[in-house]
Amino acid sequence: MQTIDRESAGSARVAIVGGIHGDEPAGVRIVKRLADELSPFEPADEGGTDGVESDGLVRLILANEPAIEAETRYTDADLNRAFPGDTDSDEYERALAPRLAAELEGFDAVLALHTSHSAPPPFAIFSDLTESVRRTVTGLPVDHVVDASGLRSTTLDSTIPHTVSIEVGRQGSEEAVEFGYEACRAFLRVHGALADESPTFSETTVVKGSEEVPKGGGEPHVHYANFEAIPEGAVFAEDDVYTHRVEEPGVVPILASERGYDDIFGMYGRVTGVLRPPGEGDTRVYPRDERSRSGGDGADGENDADRSERVN
Ligand SMILES: [Zn+2]
């Protein structure tokens, strides 16, 4: 693990984590680029100044260096399934998880960078909705956020308070690097760490993951893109084994991909509502207007533990 501390324009302590998965070069490149651009962190002078020194900090982390070096997702265990981990573990990532958690202790906001095999658009993921998480999500240039609460307890965003994960694009693409870099700058802005321009916020649609969509064999076809509403009765995906017809309204794909995953076409998700920008109401998910939720009772997706293993 490499930790690089940089100066913040404000008083918040914020962190950006890349290289959680070693085969996702975008996060590594983004972290290095930010490290080059931001000023080195100068700790407040021990001798005491006039007390105007802020204690803000931008912490940049490259998490899994051996996996990054080997260009592999992990060496012993998936780091983003290894939290809270175990310092005594023989498995590299299980021992790394608590060290990474310690580096992020007490931070006001954390952004974890990922890429996927699925097509754009990029999206964010949260497990625990705090005021900081709301600020991050509505300040990022994404239209959708996946609510992973209750799904897992072994990811970074489910373990470290105020953490949001972001899928910045397709693994290995230049677009993922460019988009992720801009997303990081937006993240720094909304938490006051970057003062180059005013932060902007927008309402973000919340999607709850419900189930994986299995893949059989033969020629795969996926007919709907991520977060695109699948009409009732339409076929989301098919191959020689499966024809996945959606029989109810309100279903959208997450991580939809024809060839990205060996055994799934992606996941089904349901729109549960929207997050509003800071200052516009409470920190909660506001249900969308009722017309688009015909028949929805809000209870869907409550028993979906471990069904969305592919999300970040
Ligand atoms: Zn990842």
mmCIF file of C-alpha atoms and ligand atoms in Angstrom:
data_model
loop_
_atom_site.group_PDB
_atom_site.id
_atom_site.type_symbol
_atom_site.label_atom_id
_atom_site.label_comp_id
_atom_site.label_asym_id
_atom_site.label_seq_id
_atom_site.Cartn_x
_atom_site.Cartn_y
_atom_site.Cartn_z
ATOM 1 C CA MET A 1 0.000 0.000 0.000
ATOM 2 C CA GLN A 2 1.192 3.451 -0.865
ATOM 3 C CA THR A 3 -0.216 6.502 0.921
ATOM 4 C CA ILE A 4 0.374 9.959 -0.535
ATOM 5 C CA ASP A 5 -0.810 12.961 1.472
ATOM 6 C CA ARG A 6 -1.608 16.206 -0.313
ATOM 7 C CA GLU A 7 -2.716 19.673 0.692
ATOM 8 C CA SER A 8 -6.427 20.424 0.969
ATOM 9 C CA ALA A 9 -8.009 23.796 0.253
ATOM 10 C CA GLY A 10 -10.368 23.257 3.170
ATOM 11 C CA SER A 11 -10.642 21.652 6.562
ATOM 12 C CA ALA A 12 -12.123 18.275 5.606
ATOM 13 C CA ARG A 13 -10.058 15.100 5.595
ATOM 14 C CA VAL A 14 -10.851 13.251 2.376
ATOM 15 C CA ALA A 15 -9.344 10.197 0.697
ATOM 16 C CA ILE A 16 -9.318 8.646 -2.761
ATOM 17 C CA VAL A 17 -8.417 4.971 -3.069
ATOM 18 C CA GLY A 18 -7.246 3.390 -6.324
ATOM 19 C CA GLY A 19 -5.817 -0.049 -7.039
ATOM 20 C CA ILE A 20 -8.141 -2.020 -4.780
ATOM 21 C CA HIS A 21 -8.206 -4.406 -7.732
ATOM 22 C CA GLY A 22 -4.845 -4.751 -9.422
ATOM 23 C CA ASP A 23 -6.251 -5.324 -12.910
ATOM 24 C CA GLU A 24 -8.047 -1.965 -12.975
ATOM 25 C CA PRO A 25 -5.370 0.486 -14.129
ATOM 26 C CA ALA A 26 -7.682 3.510 -14.307
ATOM 27 C CA GLY A 27 -7.749 4.037 -10.536
ATOM 28 C CA VAL A 28 -3.970 3.763 -10.306
ATOM 29 C CA ARG A 29 -3.423 6.282 -13.081
ATOM 30 C CA ILE A 30 -5.955 8.704 -11.617
ATOM 31 C CA VAL A 31 -4.356 8.574 -8.164
ATOM 32 C CA LYS A 32 -0.903 9.172 -9.638
ATOM 33 C CA ARG A 33 -2.161 12.077 -11.709
ATOM 34 C CA LEU A 34 -3.775 13.713 -8.687
ATOM 35 C CA ALA A 35 -0.598 13.135 -6.675
ATOM 36 C CA ASP A 36 1.390 14.976 -9.355
ATOM 37 C CA GLU A 37 -1.007 17.895 -9.507
ATOM 38 C CA LEU A 38 -1.820 18.596 -5.871
ATOM 39 C CA SER A 39 0.639 20.341 -3.563
ATOM 40 C CA PRO A 40 2.532 18.279 -1.001
ATOM 41 C CA PHE A 41 0.956 18.211 2.439
ATOM 42 C CA GLU A 42 2.782 20.423 4.932
ATOM 43 C CA PRO A 43 1.806 19.490 8.470
ATOM 44 C CA ALA A 44 1.035 22.468 10.694
ATOM 45 C CA ASP A 45 4.222 23.892 12.159
ATOM 46 C CA GLU A 46 4.961 22.507 15.604
ATOM 47 C CA GLY A 47 6.157 25.928 16.698
ATOM 48 C CA GLY A 48 2.607 27.198 16.443
ATOM 49 C CA THR A 49 1.327 29.718 13.952
ATOM 50 C CA ASP A 50 -1.578 32.073 14.439
ATOM 51 C CA GLY A 51 -3.981 29.197 14.635
ATOM 52 C CA VAL A 52 -5.271 29.740 11.104
ATOM 53 C CA GLU A 53 -3.766 26.516 9.847
ATOM 54 C CA SER A 54 -6.451 24.135 8.606
ATOM 55 C CA ASP A 55 -6.153 20.468 9.365
ATOM 56 C CA GLY A 56 -7.607 19.466 6.029
ATOM 57 C CA LEU A 57 -5.939 16.703 4.082
ATOM 58 C CA VAL A 58 -6.263 14.884 0.768
ATOM 59 C CA ARG A 59 -5.028 11.317 1.189
ATOM 60 C CA LEU A 60 -4.339 9.358 -1.995
ATOM 61 C CA ILE A 61 -3.899 5.604 -1.679
ATOM 62 C CA LEU A 62 -2.735 2.841 -4.016
ATOM 63 C CA ALA A 63 -4.176 -0.093 -2.147
ATOM 64 C CA ASN A 64 -2.986 -3.430 -3.473
ATOM 65 C CA GLU A 65 0.540 -2.937 -4.831
ATOM 66 C CA PRO A 66 1.436 -6.614 -5.431
ATOM 67 C CA ALA A 67 -1.763 -7.112 -7.442
ATOM 68 C CA ILE A 68 -1.170 -3.853 -9.354
ATOM 69 C CA GLU A 69 2.344 -5.047 -10.131
ATOM 70 C CA ALA A 70 1.028 -8.416 -11.326
ATOM 71 C CA GLU A 71 -1.921 -6.791 -13.173
ATOM 72 C CA THR A 72 -4.267 -9.205 -11.472
ATOM 73 C CA ARG A 73 -7.455 -8.552 -9.511
ATOM 74 C CA TYR A 74 -5.869 -9.907 -6.325
ATOM 75 C CA THR A 75 -3.061 -12.161 -5.181
ATOM 76 C CA ASP A 76 -4.694 -14.315 -2.468
ATOM 77 C CA ALA A 77 -8.219 -13.016 -1.933
ATOM 78 C CA ASP A 78 -10.437 -10.287 -3.372
ATOM 79 C CA LEU A 79 -9.607 -7.224 -1.243
ATOM 80 C CA ASN A 80 -13.093 -5.814 -1.741
ATOM 81 C CA ARG A 81 -14.557 -8.991 -0.215
ATOM 82 C CA ALA A 82 -11.984 -9.196 2.584
ATOM 83 C CA PHE A 83 -13.088 -6.481 5.024
ATOM 84 C CA PRO A 84 -12.745 -6.079 7.925
ATOM 85 C CA GLY A 85 -9.918 -8.565 7.426
ATOM 86 C CA ASP A 86 -7.426 -10.032 9.869
ATOM 87 C CA THR A 87 -3.957 -8.678 10.602
ATOM 88 C CA ASP A 88 -2.700 -12.210 11.311
ATOM 89 C CA SER A 89 -4.004 -13.754 8.098
ATOM 90 C CA ASP A 90 -1.575 -15.507 5.759
ATOM 91 C CA GLU A 91 -3.623 -14.236 2.850
ATOM 92 C CA TYR A 92 -2.156 -10.958 1.665
ATOM 93 C CA GLU A 93 -5.417 -9.093 1.089
ATOM 94 C CA ARG A 94 -7.022 -10.253 4.346
ATOM 95 C CA ALA A 95 -4.045 -8.841 6.215
ATOM 96 C CA LEU A 96 -4.030 -5.698 4.056
ATOM 97 C CA ALA A 97 -7.699 -4.837 4.726
ATOM 98 C CA PRO A 98 -7.229 -3.668 8.349
ATOM 99 C CA ARG A 99 -4.112 -1.705 7.376
ATOM 100 C CA LEU A 100 -6.079 0.084 4.678
ATOM 101 C CA ALA A 101 -8.944 0.689 7.112
ATOM 102 C CA ALA A 102 -6.484 2.260 9.575
ATOM 103 C CA GLU A 103 -5.268 4.680 6.906
ATOM 104 C CA LEU A 104 -8.885 5.809 6.412
ATOM 105 C CA GLU A 105 -9.888 6.065 10.050
ATOM 106 C CA GLY A 106 -11.595 9.312 10.957
ATOM 107 C CA PHE A 107 -11.857 10.578 7.408
ATOM 108 C CA ASP A 108 -14.814 12.762 6.474
ATOM 109 C CA ALA A 109 -15.257 11.341 2.981
ATOM 110 C CA VAL A 110 -13.724 8.461 1.020
ATOM 111 C CA LEU A 111 -14.007 7.665 -2.685
ATOM 112 C CA ALA A 112 -13.017 4.181 -3.919
ATOM 113 C CA LEU A 113 -12.241 3.850 -7.644
ATOM 114 C CA HIS A 114 -13.248 0.836 -9.732
ATOM 115 C CA THR A 115 -13.799 -0.167 -13.344
ATOM 116 C CA SER A 116 -15.890 -3.001 -14.761
ATOM 117 C CA HIS A 117 -16.462 -5.108 -17.878
ATOM 118 C CA SER A 118 -19.827 -3.483 -18.350
ATOM 119 C CA ALA A 119 -20.623 -0.622 -20.701
ATOM 120 C CA PRO A 120 -21.071 2.938 -19.508
ATOM 121 C CA PRO A 121 -22.652 4.948 -17.979
ATOM 122 C CA PRO A 122 -20.505 5.172 -14.856
ATOM 123 C CA PHE A 123 -22.304 4.930 -11.525
ATOM 124 C CA ALA A 124 -21.701 5.212 -7.795
ATOM 125 C CA ILE A 125 -22.320 2.693 -5.009
ATOM 126 C CA PHE A 126 -23.004 3.243 -1.322
ATOM 127 C CA SER A 127 -23.773 0.941 1.566
ATOM 128 C CA ASP A 128 -24.504 3.378 4.388
ATOM 129 C CA LEU A 129 -26.184 6.691 3.604
ATOM 130 C CA THR A 130 -24.612 9.475 5.677
ATOM 131 C CA GLU A 131 -24.678 13.224 5.052
ATOM 132 C CA SER A 132 -21.153 12.943 3.639
ATOM 133 C CA VAL A 133 -22.195 10.093 1.331
ATOM 134 C CA ARG A 134 -25.149 12.113 0.099
ATOM 135 C CA ARG A 135 -22.838 15.065 -0.605
ATOM 136 C CA THR A 136 -20.426 12.833 -2.526
ATOM 137 C CA VAL A 137 -23.069 11.019 -4.552
ATOM 138 C CA THR A 138 -25.042 14.107 -5.575
ATOM 139 C CA GLY A 139 -21.768 15.915 -6.319
ATOM 140 C CA LEU A 140 -20.379 13.226 -8.617
ATOM 141 C CA PRO A 141 -21.072 13.436 -12.362
ATOM 142 C CA VAL A 142 -23.237 10.283 -12.297
ATOM 143 C CA ASP A 143 -26.987 9.924 -12.782
ATOM 144 C CA HIS A 144 -27.315 6.651 -10.858
ATOM 145 C CA VAL A 145 -26.190 5.245 -7.547
ATOM 146 C CA VAL A 146 -26.563 1.613 -6.506
ATOM 147 C CA ASP A 147 -27.778 1.164 -2.950
ATOM 148 C CA ALA A 148 -25.838 -1.864 -1.715
ATOM 149 C CA SER A 149 -27.018 -1.594 1.891
ATOM 150 C CA GLY A 150 -27.819 -4.967 3.364
ATOM 151 C CA LEU A 151 -26.125 -6.818 0.541
ATOM 152 C CA ARG A 152 -22.640 -7.391 1.870
ATOM 153 C CA SER A 153 -20.480 -6.478 4.800
ATOM 154 C CA THR A 154 -17.084 -7.267 3.326
ATOM 155 C CA THR A 155 -16.552 -4.343 0.954
ATOM 156 C CA LEU A 156 -14.685 -1.116 1.611
ATOM 157 C CA ASP A 157 -17.833 0.992 1.301
ATOM 158 C CA SER A 158 -19.728 -1.220 3.749
ATOM 159 C CA THR A 159 -16.918 -1.096 6.331
ATOM 160 C CA ILE A 160 -15.372 2.375 6.243
ATOM 161 C CA PRO A 161 -17.760 5.185 7.208
ATOM 162 C CA HIS A 162 -18.577 7.857 4.604
ATOM 163 C CA THR A 163 -17.244 5.776 1.707
ATOM 164 C CA VAL A 164 -18.672 5.839 -1.803
ATOM 165 C CA SER A 165 -17.426 3.525 -4.547
ATOM 166 C CA ILE A 166 -17.533 4.605 -8.157
ATOM 167 C CA GLU A 167 -17.436 2.512 -11.323
ATOM 168 C CA VAL A 168 -15.698 4.942 -13.661
ATOM 169 C CA GLY A 169 -15.990 2.970 -16.893
ATOM 170 C CA ARG A 170 -14.802 0.000 -18.853
ATOM 171 C CA GLN A 171 -11.723 -1.768 -17.567
ATOM 172 C CA GLY A 172 -8.605 -0.671 -19.424
ATOM 173 C CA SER A 173 -10.240 2.174 -21.359
ATOM 174 C CA GLU A 174 -8.912 5.724 -21.638
ATOM 175 C CA GLU A 175 -12.460 7.010 -21.132
ATOM 176 C CA ALA A 176 -12.480 5.450 -17.668
ATOM 177 C CA VAL A 177 -9.322 7.354 -16.742
ATOM 178 C CA GLU A 178 -10.624 10.676 -18.040
ATOM 179 C CA PHE A 179 -14.044 10.303 -16.502
ATOM 180 C CA GLY A 180 -12.665 9.040 -13.196
ATOM 181 C CA TYR A 181 -10.224 11.909 -12.980
ATOM 182 C CA GLU A 182 -13.018 14.460 -13.472
ATOM 183 C CA ALA A 183 -15.147 12.584 -10.937
ATOM 184 C CA CYS A 184 -12.326 12.779 -8.388
ATOM 185 C CA ARG A 185 -11.989 16.521 -8.903
ATOM 186 C CA ALA A 186 -15.745 16.900 -8.409
ATOM 187 C CA PHE A 187 -15.466 14.823 -5.221
ATOM 188 C CA LEU A 188 -12.644 17.028 -3.913
ATOM 189 C CA ARG A 189 -14.645 20.174 -4.778
ATOM 190 C CA VAL A 190 -17.836 19.178 -2.991
ATOM 191 C CA HIS A 191 -15.853 18.495 0.186
ATOM 192 C CA GLY A 192 -13.973 21.781 -0.048
ATOM 193 C CA ALA A 193 -10.597 20.179 -0.750
ATOM 194 C CA LEU A 194 -10.281 21.762 -4.202
ATOM 195 C CA ALA A 195 -11.165 25.423 -4.729
ATOM 196 C CA ASP A 196 -10.679 25.741 -8.494
ATOM 197 C CA GLU A 197 -14.382 26.203 -9.162
ATOM 198 C CA SER A 198 -17.721 26.006 -7.376
ATOM 199 C CA PRO A 199 -19.058 22.531 -6.646
ATOM 200 C CA THR A 200 -22.205 21.450 -8.434
ATOM 201 C CA PHE A 201 -24.835 19.012 -7.228
ATOM 202 C CA SER A 202 -27.674 17.157 -8.890
ATOM 203 C CA GLU A 203 -30.418 14.748 -7.936
ATOM 204 C CA THR A 204 -29.234 11.152 -8.298
ATOM 205 C CA THR A 205 -31.431 8.135 -9.029
ATOM 206 C CA VAL A 206 -31.092 5.308 -6.505
ATOM 207 C CA VAL A 207 -31.202 1.713 -7.745
ATOM 208 C CA LYS A 208 -31.290 -1.277 -5.468
ATOM 209 C CA GLY A 209 -29.697 -4.446 -6.806
ATOM 210 C CA SER A 210 -31.983 -7.456 -6.603
ATOM 211 C CA GLU A 211 -30.656 -10.541 -8.397
ATOM 212 C CA GLU A 212 -28.035 -11.807 -10.790
ATOM 213 C CA VAL A 213 -29.102 -12.835 -14.274
ATOM 214 C CA PRO A 214 -27.483 -16.176 -15.163
ATOM 215 C CA LYS A 215 -25.769 -16.932 -18.422
ATOM 216 C CA GLY A 216 -25.844 -20.373 -20.038
ATOM 217 C CA GLY A 217 -23.890 -20.854 -23.244
ATOM 218 C CA GLY A 218 -23.808 -20.073 -26.925
ATOM 219 C CA GLU A 219 -24.057 -16.642 -28.480
ATOM 220 C CA PRO A 220 -24.967 -14.083 -25.786
ATOM 221 C CA HIS A 221 -27.243 -11.123 -26.523
ATOM 222 C CA VAL A 222 -28.022 -8.275 -24.145
ATOM 223 C CA HIS A 223 -30.829 -5.969 -25.290
ATOM 224 C CA TYR A 224 -30.850 -3.212 -22.661
ATOM 225 C CA ALA A 225 -28.107 -0.961 -21.350
ATOM 226 C CA ASN A 226 -27.317 -0.180 -17.743
ATOM 227 C CA PHE A 227 -30.151 1.665 -15.969
ATOM 228 C CA GLU A 228 -32.324 1.617 -19.079
ATOM 229 C CA ALA A 229 -35.924 0.753 -18.145
ATOM 230 C CA ILE A 230 -36.833 -2.717 -19.424
ATOM 231 C CA PRO A 231 -40.475 -2.680 -20.576
ATOM 232 C CA GLU A 232 -42.748 -5.288 -19.043
ATOM 233 C CA GLY A 233 -42.649 -8.420 -21.181
ATOM 234 C CA ALA A 234 -39.414 -7.505 -22.964
ATOM 235 C CA VAL A 235 -36.381 -9.780 -23.161
ATOM 236 C CA PHE A 236 -33.392 -8.379 -21.296
ATOM 237 C CA ALA A 237 -30.863 -10.986 -22.404
ATOM 238 C CA GLU A 238 -30.687 -14.384 -24.049
ATOM 239 C CA ASP A 239 -28.384 -17.133 -25.224
ATOM 240 C CA ASP A 240 -28.778 -20.782 -26.239
ATOM 241 C CA VAL A 241 -29.822 -21.720 -22.712
ATOM 242 C CA TYR A 242 -31.739 -18.750 -21.311
ATOM 243 C CA THR A 243 -34.310 -16.240 -22.446
ATOM 244 C CA HIS A 244 -34.663 -13.659 -19.689
ATOM 245 C CA ARG A 245 -38.033 -12.014 -20.127
ATOM 246 C CA VAL A 246 -38.899 -9.350 -17.593
ATOM 247 C CA GLU A 247 -42.449 -9.841 -16.366
ATOM 248 C CA GLU A 248 -42.830 -6.827 -14.099
ATOM 249 C CA PRO A 249 -42.352 -3.062 -14.371
ATOM 250 C CA GLY A 250 -39.537 -1.031 -12.843
ATOM 251 C CA VAL A 251 -36.615 -3.338 -13.614
ATOM 252 C CA VAL A 252 -33.297 -1.910 -14.883
ATOM 253 C CA PRO A 253 -30.001 -3.684 -15.647
ATOM 254 C CA ILE A 254 -26.863 -3.145 -13.571
ATOM 255 C CA LEU A 255 -23.463 -4.216 -14.984
ATOM 256 C CA ALA A 256 -25.133 -5.467 -18.159
ATOM 257 C CA SER A 257 -22.574 -7.223 -20.345
ATOM 258 C CA GLU A 258 -22.588 -9.828 -23.116
ATOM 259 C CA ARG A 259 -19.047 -11.077 -22.593
ATOM 260 C CA GLY A 260 -17.768 -9.392 -19.454
ATOM 261 C CA TYR A 261 -18.660 -12.208 -17.052
ATOM 262 C CA ASP A 262 -18.540 -15.952 -17.541
ATOM 263 C CA ASP A 263 -21.737 -16.813 -15.733
ATOM 264 C CA ILE A 264 -23.986 -13.745 -15.623
ATOM 265 C CA PHE A 265 -25.389 -11.143 -18.010
ATOM 266 C CA GLY A 266 -25.467 -8.652 -15.151
ATOM 267 C CA MET A 267 -27.976 -7.946 -12.418
ATOM 268 C CA TYR A 268 -31.535 -6.777 -12.171
ATOM 269 C CA GLY A 269 -32.078 -3.634 -10.174
ATOM 270 C CA ARG A 270 -35.076 -1.533 -9.167
ATOM 271 C CA VAL A 271 -35.290 2.206 -8.904
ATOM 272 C CA THR A 272 -36.215 3.037 -5.313
ATOM 273 C CA GLY A 273 -36.109 6.829 -5.545
ATOM 274 C CA VAL A 274 -33.703 9.746 -5.604
ATOM 275 C CA LEU A 275 -31.094 11.381 -3.408
ATOM 276 C CA ARG A 276 -31.428 15.147 -3.254
ATOM 277 C CA PRO A 277 -28.509 17.570 -3.089
ATOM 278 C CA PRO A 278 -27.333 18.915 0.285
ATOM 279 C CA GLY A 279 -29.721 21.534 1.647
ATOM 280 C CA GLU A 280 -32.700 20.138 -0.273
ATOM 281 C CA GLY A 281 -34.513 18.074 2.312
ATOM 282 C CA ASP A 282 -33.321 15.207 4.498
ATOM 283 C CA THR A 283 -30.588 12.660 3.958
ATOM 284 C CA ARG A 284 -32.775 9.853 2.710
ATOM 285 C CA VAL A 285 -34.051 8.255 -0.459
ATOM 286 C CA TYR A 286 -37.121 10.120 -1.716
ATOM 287 C CA PRO A 287 -39.518 7.868 -3.612
ATOM 288 C CA ARG A 288 -39.908 8.812 -7.229
ATOM 289 C CA ASP A 289 -43.209 10.109 -8.526
ATOM 290 C CA GLU A 290 -45.824 7.391 -8.168
ATOM 291 C CA ARG A 291 -46.590 7.004 -11.875
ATOM 292 C CA SER A 292 -43.318 5.223 -12.570
ATOM 293 C CA ARG A 293 -43.776 2.894 -9.613
ATOM 294 C CA SER A 294 -47.103 1.265 -10.400
ATOM 295 C CA GLY A 295 -47.604 -1.676 -8.119
ATOM 296 C CA GLY A 296 -44.334 -1.197 -6.306
ATOM 297 C CA ASP A 297 -44.584 -1.758 -2.580
ATOM 298 C CA GLY A 298 -41.066 -0.782 -1.664
ATOM 299 C CA ALA A 299 -40.328 -4.171 -0.184
ATOM 300 C CA ASP A 300 -38.536 -5.592 -3.187
ATOM 301 C CA GLY A 301 -34.932 -6.490 -2.868
ATOM 302 C CA GLU A 302 -34.900 -6.778 0.900
ATOM 303 C CA ASN A 303 -33.713 -10.375 1.004
ATOM 304 C CA ASP A 304 -30.957 -10.181 -1.484
ATOM 305 C CA ALA A 305 -27.895 -10.839 0.583
ATOM 306 C CA ASP A 306 -24.971 -12.005 -1.512
ATOM 307 C CA ARG A 307 -26.799 -11.749 -4.791
ATOM 308 C CA SER A 308 -24.774 -8.856 -6.129
ATOM 309 C CA GLU A 309 -21.244 -10.067 -5.778
ATOM 310 C CA ARG A 310 -20.199 -8.376 -9.006
ATOM 311 C CA VAL A 311 -20.922 -4.808 -7.904
ATOM 312 C CA ASN A 312 -17.452 -3.293 -7.502
HETATM 313 ZN ZN ZN B 1 -12.740 -3.074 -8.795
#
